[in-house]
XYZ file of C-alpha atoms in Angstrom:
725
model
C 4.052 -28.169 -18.612
C 0.398 -27.594 -19.464
C 0.747 -23.905 -18.674
C 3.795 -23.571 -20.928
C 1.995 -25.205 -23.832
C -0.968 -22.879 -23.440
C 1.431 -19.933 -23.320
C 3.126 -20.777 -26.623
C 5.652 -23.494 -25.824
C 8.100 -24.524 -23.124
C 11.062 -22.429 -24.311
C 9.007 -19.288 -24.796
C 7.458 -19.716 -21.365
C 10.835 -20.361 -19.718
C 12.373 -17.272 -21.336
C 9.505 -15.169 -20.023
C 9.961 -16.552 -16.513
C 13.726 -15.916 -16.648
C 13.483 -12.351 -17.944
C 14.867 -9.559 -15.779
C 11.557 -8.650 -14.204
C 10.247 -8.925 -10.663
C 7.842 -11.778 -9.997
C 4.226 -10.709 -10.566
C 2.657 -12.451 -7.610
C 3.546 -12.393 -3.911
C 5.613 -9.844 -2.004
C 8.312 -12.349 -1.031
C 9.984 -11.115 -4.192
C 12.328 -12.598 -6.775
C 13.593 -11.719 -10.206
C 14.669 -8.262 -11.231
C 18.233 -7.735 -12.375
C 19.404 -11.174 -11.273
C 16.883 -12.672 -13.681
C 13.631 -14.476 -13.089
C 13.471 -17.298 -10.530
C 16.440 -15.818 -8.617
C 16.103 -14.165 -5.199
C 18.242 -11.408 -3.669
C 20.626 -14.028 -2.263
C 21.296 -15.399 -5.753
C 19.421 -18.659 -5.161
C 18.262 -20.399 -8.366
C 15.861 -21.865 -9.307
C 13.212 -20.256 -7.120
C 10.256 -22.189 -8.520
C 6.737 -20.998 -7.771
C 3.479 -22.217 -9.291
C 1.840 -18.844 -8.582
C 4.491 -17.074 -10.650
C 3.925 -19.511 -13.503
C 0.167 -19.062 -13.340
C 0.480 -15.286 -13.507
C 2.882 -15.465 -16.441
C 0.665 -17.926 -18.310
C -2.275 -15.592 -17.782
C -0.399 -12.716 -19.403
C 0.622 -14.965 -22.317
C -2.879 -16.242 -23.088
C -4.527 -15.257 -26.408
C -6.190 -11.851 -26.672
C -9.867 -11.039 -26.320
C -11.024 -9.836 -29.742
C -13.871 -7.507 -30.650
C -15.984 -10.548 -31.544
C -15.891 -11.653 -27.902
C -17.742 -8.541 -26.784
C -20.362 -8.930 -29.493
C -20.905 -12.607 -28.793
C -21.122 -12.446 -24.996
C -23.805 -10.350 -23.362
C -23.355 -8.823 -19.941
C -25.888 -11.237 -18.463
C -23.868 -14.156 -19.834
C -20.611 -12.818 -18.399
C -22.265 -12.365 -15.011
C -22.881 -16.119 -14.945
C -19.181 -16.866 -15.364
C -16.991 -17.910 -12.457
C -13.877 -15.960 -11.446
C -11.753 -18.592 -13.205
C -13.744 -18.381 -16.442
C -13.370 -14.614 -16.542
C -9.641 -14.741 -15.787
C -8.985 -17.320 -18.512
C -11.095 -15.649 -21.201
C -8.008 -13.890 -22.602
C -5.857 -10.771 -22.465
C -7.591 -7.410 -22.681
C -6.294 -5.488 -25.715
C -8.975 -2.857 -26.460
C -10.690 -0.272 -24.246
C -14.289 -1.301 -23.638
C -17.297 0.646 -22.388
C -20.529 -0.285 -20.671
C -23.275 2.324 -20.403
C -26.234 1.968 -18.097
C -28.997 -0.103 -19.681
C -26.821 -1.681 -22.371
C -26.816 -5.424 -22.918
C -23.167 -5.635 -24.014
C -19.798 -4.013 -23.522
C -18.578 -2.257 -26.650
C -15.058 -1.593 -27.861
C -14.033 2.057 -28.152
C -10.883 3.956 -29.104
C -8.315 5.128 -26.618
C -9.158 8.735 -27.518
C -12.834 8.207 -26.789
C -12.011 6.496 -23.499
C -9.704 9.264 -22.264
C -12.105 11.971 -23.456
C -14.965 10.385 -21.509
C -12.885 10.105 -18.353
C -11.577 13.656 -18.592
C -14.998 15.128 -19.332
C -16.646 13.408 -16.384
C -13.875 14.226 -13.918
C -13.894 17.883 -14.951
C -17.635 18.019 -14.299
C -17.220 16.798 -10.707
C -15.703 18.237 -7.565
C -12.402 16.458 -6.825
C -13.698 15.138 -3.496
C -16.566 13.470 -5.336
C -13.992 10.988 -6.656
C -11.731 8.341 -5.163
C -8.639 6.598 -6.499
C -7.912 2.954 -5.654
C -4.576 1.184 -6.226
C -3.715 -2.494 -6.507
C -0.355 -3.748 -5.270
C 0.430 -5.341 -8.639
C 1.380 -1.974 -10.175
C 4.822 -0.344 -10.231
C 6.219 2.314 -7.914
C 6.388 4.703 -10.853
C 2.761 4.296 -11.945
C 1.512 4.446 -8.357
C 3.480 7.607 -7.577
C 2.318 9.281 -10.765
C -1.366 8.467 -10.256
C -1.535 9.567 -6.630
C 0.278 12.749 -7.635
C -2.339 13.306 -10.344
C -5.187 12.719 -7.882
C -3.773 15.290 -5.469
C -3.055 17.865 -8.179
C -6.620 17.317 -9.346
C -7.601 18.219 -5.791
C -8.397 15.177 -3.635
C -6.755 13.065 -0.957
C -9.229 10.206 -1.437
C -6.299 7.980 -2.388
C -6.094 4.469 -0.962
C -4.766 1.023 -1.708
C -5.556 -2.655 -1.325
C -3.595 -2.949 1.939
C -6.637 -1.626 3.782
C -8.192 -5.005 3.044
C -5.133 -7.063 3.963
C -2.118 -5.890 6.006
C -3.032 -2.356 7.078
C -3.357 -3.709 10.611
C 0.271 -4.872 10.425
C 1.479 -1.417 9.448
C -0.538 0.267 12.185
C 0.428 -2.222 14.889
C 4.124 -2.252 14.012
C 4.155 1.531 13.684
C 2.639 2.056 17.131
C 5.057 -0.402 18.727
C 8.301 0.171 16.821
C 7.900 3.293 14.693
C 8.180 1.325 11.446
C 5.368 -0.409 9.603
C 7.303 -3.028 7.648
C 9.353 -6.163 8.276
C 12.298 -5.677 10.605
C 14.220 -8.551 8.985
C 15.742 -9.411 5.618
C 15.604 -12.699 3.743
C 19.136 -13.398 4.977
C 17.972 -13.197 8.601
C 15.828 -16.295 8.082
C 19.045 -18.220 7.407
C 20.353 -17.241 10.846
C 17.349 -17.802 13.090
C 16.599 -20.996 15.013
C 12.834 -20.587 15.404
C 10.072 -19.222 13.192
C 6.472 -18.709 14.179
C 3.956 -18.849 11.317
C 0.739 -17.383 12.696
C -2.600 -17.231 10.915
C -1.308 -18.113 7.489
C -0.806 -20.788 4.860
C 2.390 -19.858 2.985
C 2.486 -23.283 1.337
C -0.432 -22.169 -0.827
C 0.027 -18.414 -0.941
C 3.814 -17.861 -0.602
C 5.232 -21.285 -1.511
C 8.862 -20.198 -1.888
C 8.924 -19.296 1.807
C 8.582 -23.006 2.555
C 12.095 -23.470 1.145
C 13.434 -21.302 3.966
C 11.366 -23.165 6.556
C 12.593 -26.590 5.413
C 16.201 -25.370 5.420
C 15.695 -24.043 8.949
C 14.521 -27.461 10.130
C 17.434 -29.225 8.418
C 19.901 -27.173 10.408
C 18.136 -28.039 13.669
C 15.753 -25.113 13.988
C 12.053 -25.266 14.707
C 8.848 -24.048 13.064
C 5.714 -23.412 15.127
C 2.463 -22.995 13.202
C -0.613 -21.406 14.792
C -3.763 -21.716 12.689
C -7.346 -22.942 13.274
C -6.840 -25.137 10.193
C -4.220 -27.850 9.939
C -2.983 -27.099 6.431
C -1.318 -30.024 4.669
C 1.347 -27.833 3.064
C 2.377 -26.529 6.486
C 2.887 -30.094 7.716
C 4.714 -31.634 4.737
C 5.722 -30.053 1.438
C 7.677 -30.933 -1.689
C 9.986 -28.028 -2.546
C 10.286 -27.960 -6.376
C 13.831 -26.576 -6.373
C 15.123 -29.208 -3.923
C 15.710 -32.726 -5.308
C 15.726 -34.338 -1.887
C 12.479 -32.648 -0.964
C 10.824 -33.522 -4.271
C 11.725 -37.196 -3.857
C 10.877 -37.679 -0.200
C 8.954 -34.586 0.877
C 9.951 -32.260 3.694
C 8.452 -31.832 7.121
C 7.630 -28.154 7.569
C 6.371 -27.692 11.128
C 7.565 -29.091 14.454
C 4.485 -28.068 16.412
C 1.007 -27.151 15.166
C -1.554 -25.400 17.375
C -5.176 -24.820 16.432
C -6.976 -22.058 18.331
C -10.570 -21.246 17.556
C -11.152 -18.566 14.924
C -10.714 -15.264 16.766
C -8.626 -16.824 19.547
C -5.185 -15.601 18.456
C -4.989 -12.601 20.790
C -5.772 -14.754 23.809
C -3.252 -17.399 22.734
C -0.477 -14.856 22.160
C -1.170 -13.249 25.525
C -1.089 -16.671 27.151
C 2.297 -17.475 25.645
C 3.600 -14.124 26.908
C 2.225 -14.868 30.388
C 4.000 -18.225 30.359
C 7.285 -16.646 29.221
C 7.108 -14.227 32.144
C 6.265 -16.999 34.624
C 9.189 -19.102 33.340
C 11.635 -16.273 33.894
C 12.231 -15.933 30.168
C 12.035 -12.127 30.009
C 15.221 -10.398 28.802
C 15.304 -7.890 31.637
C 18.203 -5.830 30.275
C 16.572 -5.361 26.879
C 13.147 -4.635 28.351
C 14.490 -2.048 30.804
C 16.838 -0.294 28.382
C 15.028 -0.515 25.049
C 11.282 -0.530 25.768
C 8.587 1.553 27.457
C 5.359 0.652 29.286
C 6.806 -2.726 30.280
C 5.768 -2.534 33.940
C 2.107 -2.038 33.021
C 2.221 -4.810 30.443
C 3.881 -7.323 32.766
C 1.347 -6.531 35.470
C -1.492 -7.150 33.005
C -0.045 -10.612 32.333
C -0.098 -11.381 36.047
C -3.670 -10.149 36.371
C -5.235 -12.250 33.620
C -6.184 -15.806 34.575
C -5.301 -18.964 32.706
C -8.976 -19.879 32.689
C -9.878 -16.711 30.792
C -7.095 -17.304 28.283
C -8.191 -20.895 27.709
C -11.838 -19.898 27.301
C -11.018 -17.155 24.810
C -8.472 -19.068 22.711
C -9.622 -22.686 22.701
C -6.060 -23.673 23.629
C -5.084 -25.212 26.967
C -2.708 -23.540 29.403
C -0.363 -26.508 28.950
C -0.184 -25.909 25.197
C 0.526 -22.205 25.653
C 3.241 -23.074 28.164
C 4.671 -25.595 25.702
C 4.977 -22.864 23.057
C 6.602 -20.553 25.598
C 9.134 -23.203 26.609
C 10.235 -23.670 22.997
C 10.454 -19.896 22.579
C 12.502 -19.481 25.761
C 15.087 -21.934 24.414
C 15.483 -19.961 21.178
C 18.505 -17.772 20.597
C 17.054 -16.015 17.532
C 13.349 -16.123 16.699
C 11.349 -14.607 13.855
C 7.607 -14.032 14.065
C 5.698 -14.162 10.782
C 1.977 -13.763 10.196
C -0.565 -13.219 7.473
C -4.204 -12.221 7.231
C -5.372 -14.777 9.773
C -4.080 -12.163 12.211
C -5.090 -8.947 10.451
C -8.587 -9.924 9.240
C -10.253 -9.411 12.624
C -11.808 -6.470 14.437
C -8.866 -6.763 16.843
C -6.262 -7.137 14.083
C -4.022 -4.281 15.230
C -4.133 -5.572 18.796
C -3.088 -9.047 17.654
C -0.132 -7.564 15.762
C 0.818 -5.615 18.885
C 0.586 -8.853 20.880
C 3.061 -10.490 18.496
C 5.403 -7.524 18.941
C 4.988 -7.784 22.718
C 6.125 -11.413 22.563
C 9.184 -10.493 20.520
C 10.092 -7.624 22.840
C 9.842 -9.780 25.969
C 12.904 -11.749 24.892
C 14.740 -9.023 22.978
C 13.988 -10.561 19.586
C 13.802 -7.206 17.822
C 16.784 -5.052 16.987
C 19.375 -7.715 16.243
C 20.348 -9.942 13.302
C 18.538 -13.225 12.809
C 15.493 -12.205 14.801
C 12.514 -9.937 14.359
C 9.101 -9.436 12.829
C 7.947 -10.440 9.365
C 4.434 -9.698 8.108
C 3.982 -11.909 5.031
C 2.420 -9.544 2.515
C 0.442 -10.435 -0.587
C 0.776 -8.474 -3.824
C 4.270 -8.106 -5.249
C 4.358 -4.330 -4.797
C 1.711 -3.638 -2.186
C 4.423 -2.385 0.153
C 6.019 -0.238 -2.532
C 2.884 1.671 -3.468
C 2.446 2.585 0.185
C 6.071 3.677 0.405
C 5.733 6.116 -2.501
C 2.663 7.814 -1.048
C -0.497 5.892 -1.937
C -2.274 6.656 1.343
C -5.159 8.987 2.236
C -2.831 11.032 4.421
C 0.664 11.640 3.126
C 3.501 11.339 5.597
C 4.559 14.809 6.639
C 8.006 14.465 5.061
C 6.574 13.415 1.684
C 3.979 16.192 1.786
C 6.595 18.837 2.577
C 9.079 17.554 -0.003
C 6.474 17.658 -2.773
C 5.470 21.194 -1.905
C 8.880 22.677 -1.130
C 11.138 20.873 -3.617
C 8.744 20.821 -6.552
C 6.571 23.834 -5.830
C 3.303 21.908 -5.795
C 0.139 23.007 -4.053
C -1.486 19.930 -2.528
C -4.889 19.547 -0.864
C -5.012 19.449 2.927
C -8.501 17.988 3.300
C -8.899 14.589 4.951
C -8.690 11.564 2.673
C -10.861 8.471 3.017
C -9.754 4.875 3.491
C -11.054 2.163 1.170
C -14.202 1.225 3.090
C -15.031 4.889 3.685
C -14.854 5.413 -0.087
C -17.212 2.495 -0.630
C -19.651 3.928 1.903
C -19.386 7.326 0.239
C -20.258 5.751 -3.109
C -23.194 3.936 -1.540
C -24.410 7.222 -0.030
C -24.200 8.964 -3.398
C -21.404 11.313 -2.321
C -18.603 9.761 -4.372
C -19.547 9.773 -8.050
C -16.422 8.500 -9.826
C -13.655 6.000 -9.109
C -10.347 5.337 -10.843
C -8.828 1.919 -10.104
C -5.213 1.127 -10.934
C -5.626 -2.629 -11.308
C -7.245 -4.953 -8.821
C -10.812 -6.060 -8.269
C -12.331 -3.605 -5.817
C -15.713 -5.303 -5.957
C -14.305 -8.794 -5.463
C -12.053 -7.785 -2.585
C -14.833 -6.137 -0.547
C -16.769 -7.699 2.290
C -20.564 -7.727 1.988
C -20.637 -8.310 -1.771
C -24.243 -7.130 -2.034
C -23.313 -3.770 -0.529
C -20.175 -3.549 -2.685
C -22.160 -4.102 -5.871
C -24.750 -1.508 -4.887
C -22.103 1.031 -3.888
C -20.054 0.817 -7.075
C -23.183 0.681 -9.240
C -24.241 4.078 -7.880
C -21.186 5.743 -9.407
C -21.458 7.821 -12.546
C -18.007 6.666 -13.713
C -15.923 3.607 -12.861
C -12.568 3.141 -14.601
C -10.254 0.159 -14.140
C -6.802 -0.350 -15.675
C -6.514 -4.127 -16.134
C -4.791 -6.932 -18.026
C -7.572 -9.554 -17.747
C -11.247 -9.738 -16.846
C -12.496 -10.196 -13.297
C -15.806 -10.282 -11.462
C -15.713 -6.575 -10.691
C -15.807 -5.705 -14.379
C -19.139 -7.449 -14.913
C -20.911 -7.113 -11.555
C -20.063 -3.562 -10.441
C -21.443 -1.329 -13.190
C -21.608 2.461 -13.055
C -23.444 4.772 -15.444
C -20.250 4.517 -17.477
C -17.906 1.603 -16.813
C -14.589 1.662 -18.648
C -11.980 -1.092 -18.760
C -8.612 0.114 -20.041
C -6.170 -2.600 -21.210
C -2.663 -2.098 -19.841
C 0.677 -3.864 -20.083
C 2.007 -6.211 -17.394
C 5.413 -5.281 -16.009
C 7.356 -7.625 -18.302
C 5.860 -5.838 -21.339
C 6.496 -2.284 -20.136
C 8.510 -0.227 -22.666
C 10.635 1.247 -19.855
C 12.112 -0.154 -16.650
C 9.963 0.029 -13.514
C 10.568 -0.810 -9.852
C 8.898 -2.918 -7.173
C 9.486 -3.271 -3.413
C 9.339 -6.628 -1.634
C 8.075 -7.311 1.874
C 11.761 -7.388 2.923
C 12.170 -3.708 1.886
C 14.223 -4.713 -1.152
C 13.672 -2.653 -4.317
C 13.988 -4.461 -7.657
C 14.271 -3.116 -11.180
C 12.138 -4.738 -13.885
C 13.421 -4.234 -17.431
C 10.032 -4.672 -19.100
C 10.018 -6.054 -22.625
C 8.182 -6.169 -25.946
C 4.387 -6.093 -25.898
C 2.808 -9.410 -26.821
C -0.212 -7.791 -28.471
C -0.956 -4.410 -30.028
C -3.484 -2.295 -28.162
C -2.657 -2.287 -24.443
C -0.750 0.724 -23.154
C 1.727 1.343 -20.396
C 0.044 2.428 -17.164
C 2.410 5.377 -17.059
C 1.427 6.492 -20.561
C -2.264 6.317 -19.664
C -1.793 8.230 -16.406
C 0.425 10.929 -17.899
C -1.992 11.510 -20.774
C -4.878 11.740 -18.325
C -2.832 14.213 -16.286
C -2.193 16.326 -19.372
C -5.902 16.430 -20.223
C -7.227 16.826 -16.670
C -4.879 19.268 -14.915
C -2.433 20.302 -17.659
C 1.183 21.411 -17.458
C 2.416 23.990 -14.988
C 5.701 25.481 -13.886
C 5.978 22.552 -11.476
C 5.143 19.608 -13.717
C 5.335 18.637 -17.378
C 3.261 15.546 -18.083
C 5.210 14.723 -21.238
C 8.377 14.488 -19.169
C 6.533 12.398 -16.586
C 6.076 9.693 -19.213
C 9.754 8.882 -18.607
C 10.254 6.517 -15.694
C 13.692 8.042 -15.020
C 11.950 11.362 -14.371
C 9.441 9.778 -12.010
C 12.221 8.017 -10.116
C 14.070 11.315 -9.738
C 10.966 12.753 -8.100
C 10.588 9.721 -5.827
C 14.244 9.923 -4.769
C 13.780 13.523 -3.649
C 10.447 12.957 -1.942
C 10.442 9.544 -0.216
C 12.915 8.992 2.660
C 14.998 5.849 2.157
C 14.394 5.845 -1.594
C 17.323 8.071 -2.563
C 19.055 5.229 -4.447
C 16.128 4.867 -6.844
C 17.196 7.934 -8.840
C 20.059 6.142 -10.580
C 18.738 2.571 -10.590
C 17.731 2.784 -14.254
C 21.358 3.461 -15.227
C 23.314 1.531 -12.602
C 20.933 -1.457 -12.367
C 21.861 -1.550 -8.674
C 18.917 -2.869 -6.684
C 18.890 -1.840 -3.037
C 17.714 -2.380 0.505
C 15.761 0.606 1.823
C 17.705 2.391 4.552
C 16.346 2.647 8.080
C 13.790 -0.167 8.034
C 15.739 -3.319 8.856
C 16.250 -3.357 12.632
C 19.566 -4.996 13.443
C 20.169 -2.575 16.304
C 17.694 -1.766 19.116
C 17.020 1.760 17.884
C 13.386 2.609 17.218
C 11.735 5.511 15.395
C 9.277 6.238 18.192
C 8.962 9.520 20.145
C 10.937 7.969 23.024
C 13.392 6.054 20.852
C 12.178 2.891 22.559
C 9.847 0.112 21.502
C 6.478 0.208 23.250
C 4.497 -2.559 24.946
C 0.705 -2.537 24.621
C -1.968 -3.973 26.923
C -5.214 -5.411 25.590
C -8.682 -6.458 26.606
C -9.043 -10.004 25.292
C -12.214 -10.437 23.192
C -14.600 -13.324 23.746
C -15.010 -15.970 21.080
C -18.172 -15.750 19.000
C -20.900 -17.669 20.825
C -22.503 -20.430 18.769
C -26.146 -21.492 18.731
C -27.536 -24.585 17.026
C -26.451 -24.899 13.388
C -23.951 -22.051 13.746
C -20.205 -21.955 13.102
C -17.403 -19.418 13.045
C -16.406 -18.923 9.406
C -13.099 -17.835 7.927
C -12.685 -17.067 4.244
C -9.563 -18.518 2.633
C -7.677 -18.654 -0.655
C -7.080 -21.916 -2.445
C -3.837 -23.279 -3.821
C -5.174 -22.478 -7.298
C -5.730 -18.765 -6.795
C -3.936 -15.511 -6.004
C -5.955 -12.918 -4.113
C -9.250 -12.522 -6.050
C -7.773 -14.157 -9.176
C -8.788 -17.802 -9.552
C -6.501 -19.723 -11.916
C -7.841 -23.197 -11.109
C -10.964 -24.425 -9.338
C -9.009 -27.268 -7.731
C -7.510 -26.742 -4.278
C -4.693 -29.267 -4.372
C -3.496 -29.251 -0.761
C -6.957 -29.331 0.792
C -7.998 -32.064 -1.634
C -10.975 -30.157 -3.053
C -12.003 -30.198 -6.714
C -14.548 -27.369 -6.557
C -15.096 -24.072 -4.770
C -18.816 -23.992 -3.908
C -18.193 -25.642 -0.534
C -18.307 -25.066 3.180
C -15.632 -27.198 4.845
C -16.718 -28.361 8.305
C -15.402 -30.703 10.970
C -17.057 -34.167 10.932
C -18.355 -33.575 14.474
C -20.220 -30.478 13.284
C -21.601 -32.370 10.297
C -22.998 -35.019 12.648
C -24.306 -32.445 15.106
C -26.257 -30.729 12.326
C -27.430 -33.975 10.762
C -25.704 -33.283 7.447
C -24.574 -35.960 5.029
C -21.506 -35.744 2.803
C -21.919 -33.065 0.123
C -25.369 -32.170 1.423
C -26.565 -28.954 -0.284
C -27.036 -26.243 2.330
C -27.965 -22.602 2.665
C -25.378 -20.595 4.578
C -26.514 -17.274 6.000
C -24.974 -14.450 7.988
C -26.157 -11.055 9.184
C -25.669 -9.587 5.685
C -26.318 -12.301 3.106
C -26.755 -15.922 2.197
C -25.549 -18.530 -0.283
C -27.754 -21.434 -1.302
C -26.849 -24.731 -2.917
C -23.334 -24.872 -1.472
C -22.132 -28.314 -0.445
C -21.358 -29.132 3.179
C -18.211 -31.236 3.149
C -16.480 -33.020 5.985
C -12.985 -31.661 6.692
C -11.223 -33.094 9.727
C -8.391 -30.559 9.726
C -10.526 -27.643 10.951
C -11.275 -27.214 14.670
C -14.860 -28.178 15.587
C -17.032 -25.082 15.787
C -15.228 -23.452 12.861
C -15.537 -23.593 9.081
C -13.838 -22.558 5.832
C -15.203 -21.102 2.604
C -13.446 -19.717 -0.446
C -12.831 -16.029 -0.983
C -14.046 -14.025 -2.931
C -17.231 -16.026 -3.553
C -18.049 -16.143 0.175
C -17.712 -12.366 0.569
C -21.490 -12.120 0.285
C -21.541 -13.488 3.866
C -18.875 -11.196 5.354
C -20.217 -8.167 7.267
C -18.554 -4.775 7.061
C -17.138 -5.144 10.569
C -13.896 -3.168 10.751
C -10.882 -3.019 12.999
C -11.372 0.523 14.365
C -7.658 1.305 14.145
C -6.756 -0.018 10.687
C -10.211 -0.024 9.021
C -9.513 -3.583 7.859
C -12.574 -5.862 7.498
C -12.966 -9.030 9.576
C -12.892 -11.560 6.724
C -11.671 -14.280 9.102
C -14.380 -14.239 11.753
C -18.009 -14.462 10.587
C -20.909 -16.056 12.440
C -22.877 -18.208 9.977
C -25.939 -20.443 10.182
C -26.098 -23.628 8.095
C -29.432 -25.134 7.078
C -29.873 -28.235 4.903
C -31.368 -27.560 1.473
C -32.886 -30.919 0.636
C -34.523 -29.684 -2.559
C -31.204 -29.371 -4.403
C -29.503 -32.288 -6.148
C -25.736 -31.933 -5.535
C -24.991 -33.805 -8.765
C -26.645 -31.138 -10.909
C -26.140 -28.050 -8.772
C -23.726 -25.507 -10.257
C -23.047 -22.461 -8.117
C -21.899 -19.310 -9.857
C -20.503 -16.109 -8.448
C -23.330 -14.477 -6.442
C -25.210 -11.787 -8.344
């Protein structure tokens, strides 16, 4: 109710939520042509606080020119992520030049002229182009096409910092990098694993499916170092019974140590094999490398698995017994799996478990990475990757007569390192908060501040705008998808493509992303026999290109006219046919990593999102489900508090190999395993090293060794911790 009042009234807010546009937040997906708060099964109302928060943000009052005159850069740098997000809608291009004390408003012409002039003065490979998953397929396709016609493959997206490990692991095992199930499959399974995630906070509508599963006699197993309240009991807003009495979400809850997932998953697989639970027909006919994998399970000892997971053999056997009784199981996971240096291996271990019992390649069973941004999967599908898939590359060249670069492109962290080294001199960011999403915040700030040009297309302010400052830093105000003048499309984590109608702009000034990109293309590379940038301002034209370039996306060509949303062909695996060289799914063996060894005053730290935030965007400081009213905290088990001699809300300094935070409050939190701790992302990124999974290049946000020392000179009643400078 409060959000609707701030957004202009209940009816106005409701109409916006019900408009025919895809939800702006998580990749579970809803909305589109069925109308807002409706999923692809027709279920209504699909109520989600995250969706409401995002809509309210886009309906907040605009930031006027007076704001920029009244607030200096140094003042804005003292603001928290929430204060920046709630300062208003961006409606004018603004510029910061090195040495200035304030941002200044400029015209669109001046902004585009500055960008074009700088890019023309640089070699294409001195630039990189970063994409957020909140954008549309059309804008993402157009911008990566522009980058390549300009001459560089340094094109990457936010998945490198979230689920890239899922795509790599699934691709190596199955030949597809996305979910093998649809939303409907969840209604036909009898067991779901939720591994390394907290959907109650980050994907709350998924809890509806979990509670329905339990009501029909199915089971939910949660594996997470933290016992999250919303994964134990939850009140589903669209369910009267649940709202009145609450719903139990999980049947069993297991808490390995941070970094212990791979050992736990291997232990469950070992137990399945020992119990005779392997589907021998499926394994022999539909998989490869099974004999080596099964032998590796025999060779590893239970003692090693216990030591490296923090879970007893009996608990792993208990999980296996439940799994062996299942007729149709779905494995889901989030960044608690992917945010490790062994993230790809952990994903492969999940696939191994599914393959052992033939839970891939049939209805009601399979694999479901729970992705974040609403279109993070879509932008990857349409080609936002450093290396284009061979089919996409050939289709662009042969069907449209384009000449594309063949040099190697850099992933996101490689681009950051290149900027730090002074090799990359300009960056174009389609949405997002590249600074805020990076590990090692000190490094990230230094890297981006060494650029000559940094451009971000945004709807609201974030920490990256005020902390990562190039010689010229430009913020271009763009329209959210429900204000786009033309229809756009988005792809959910279930491989379902929605059409968003757009709608009238709430404020004059912001432009469509597609208009900005096409104008930049006209100025930077110009028209040719292959491409007319004026025509590329039409989303129907862009979708025609996508339909002829991206396999599985053929139906997108006519979606603007037919309004027929569609499931992408070839990705849902309801038959045991796999797009691997052998046509079979592949088992993988792994060396199980040791847990981080702790000395006195040390803990294993994982960074987490709160219930009041979405990715780097903080809507509210309160974390409802964890019972926290502020964010400048380290949440520790009471045993660790006593071991370190810390009192409740004792100010502490937390340090890692790359940074430290002082004046944070140590708070007792019984739901975390002893030896482990939680802190809020992105503020805690200053502590996260740039340790990468070597296969996916994804940082290890979930496994950081930190030292905690009491800071007895700070009064917790007066201490106010801001975003680290």
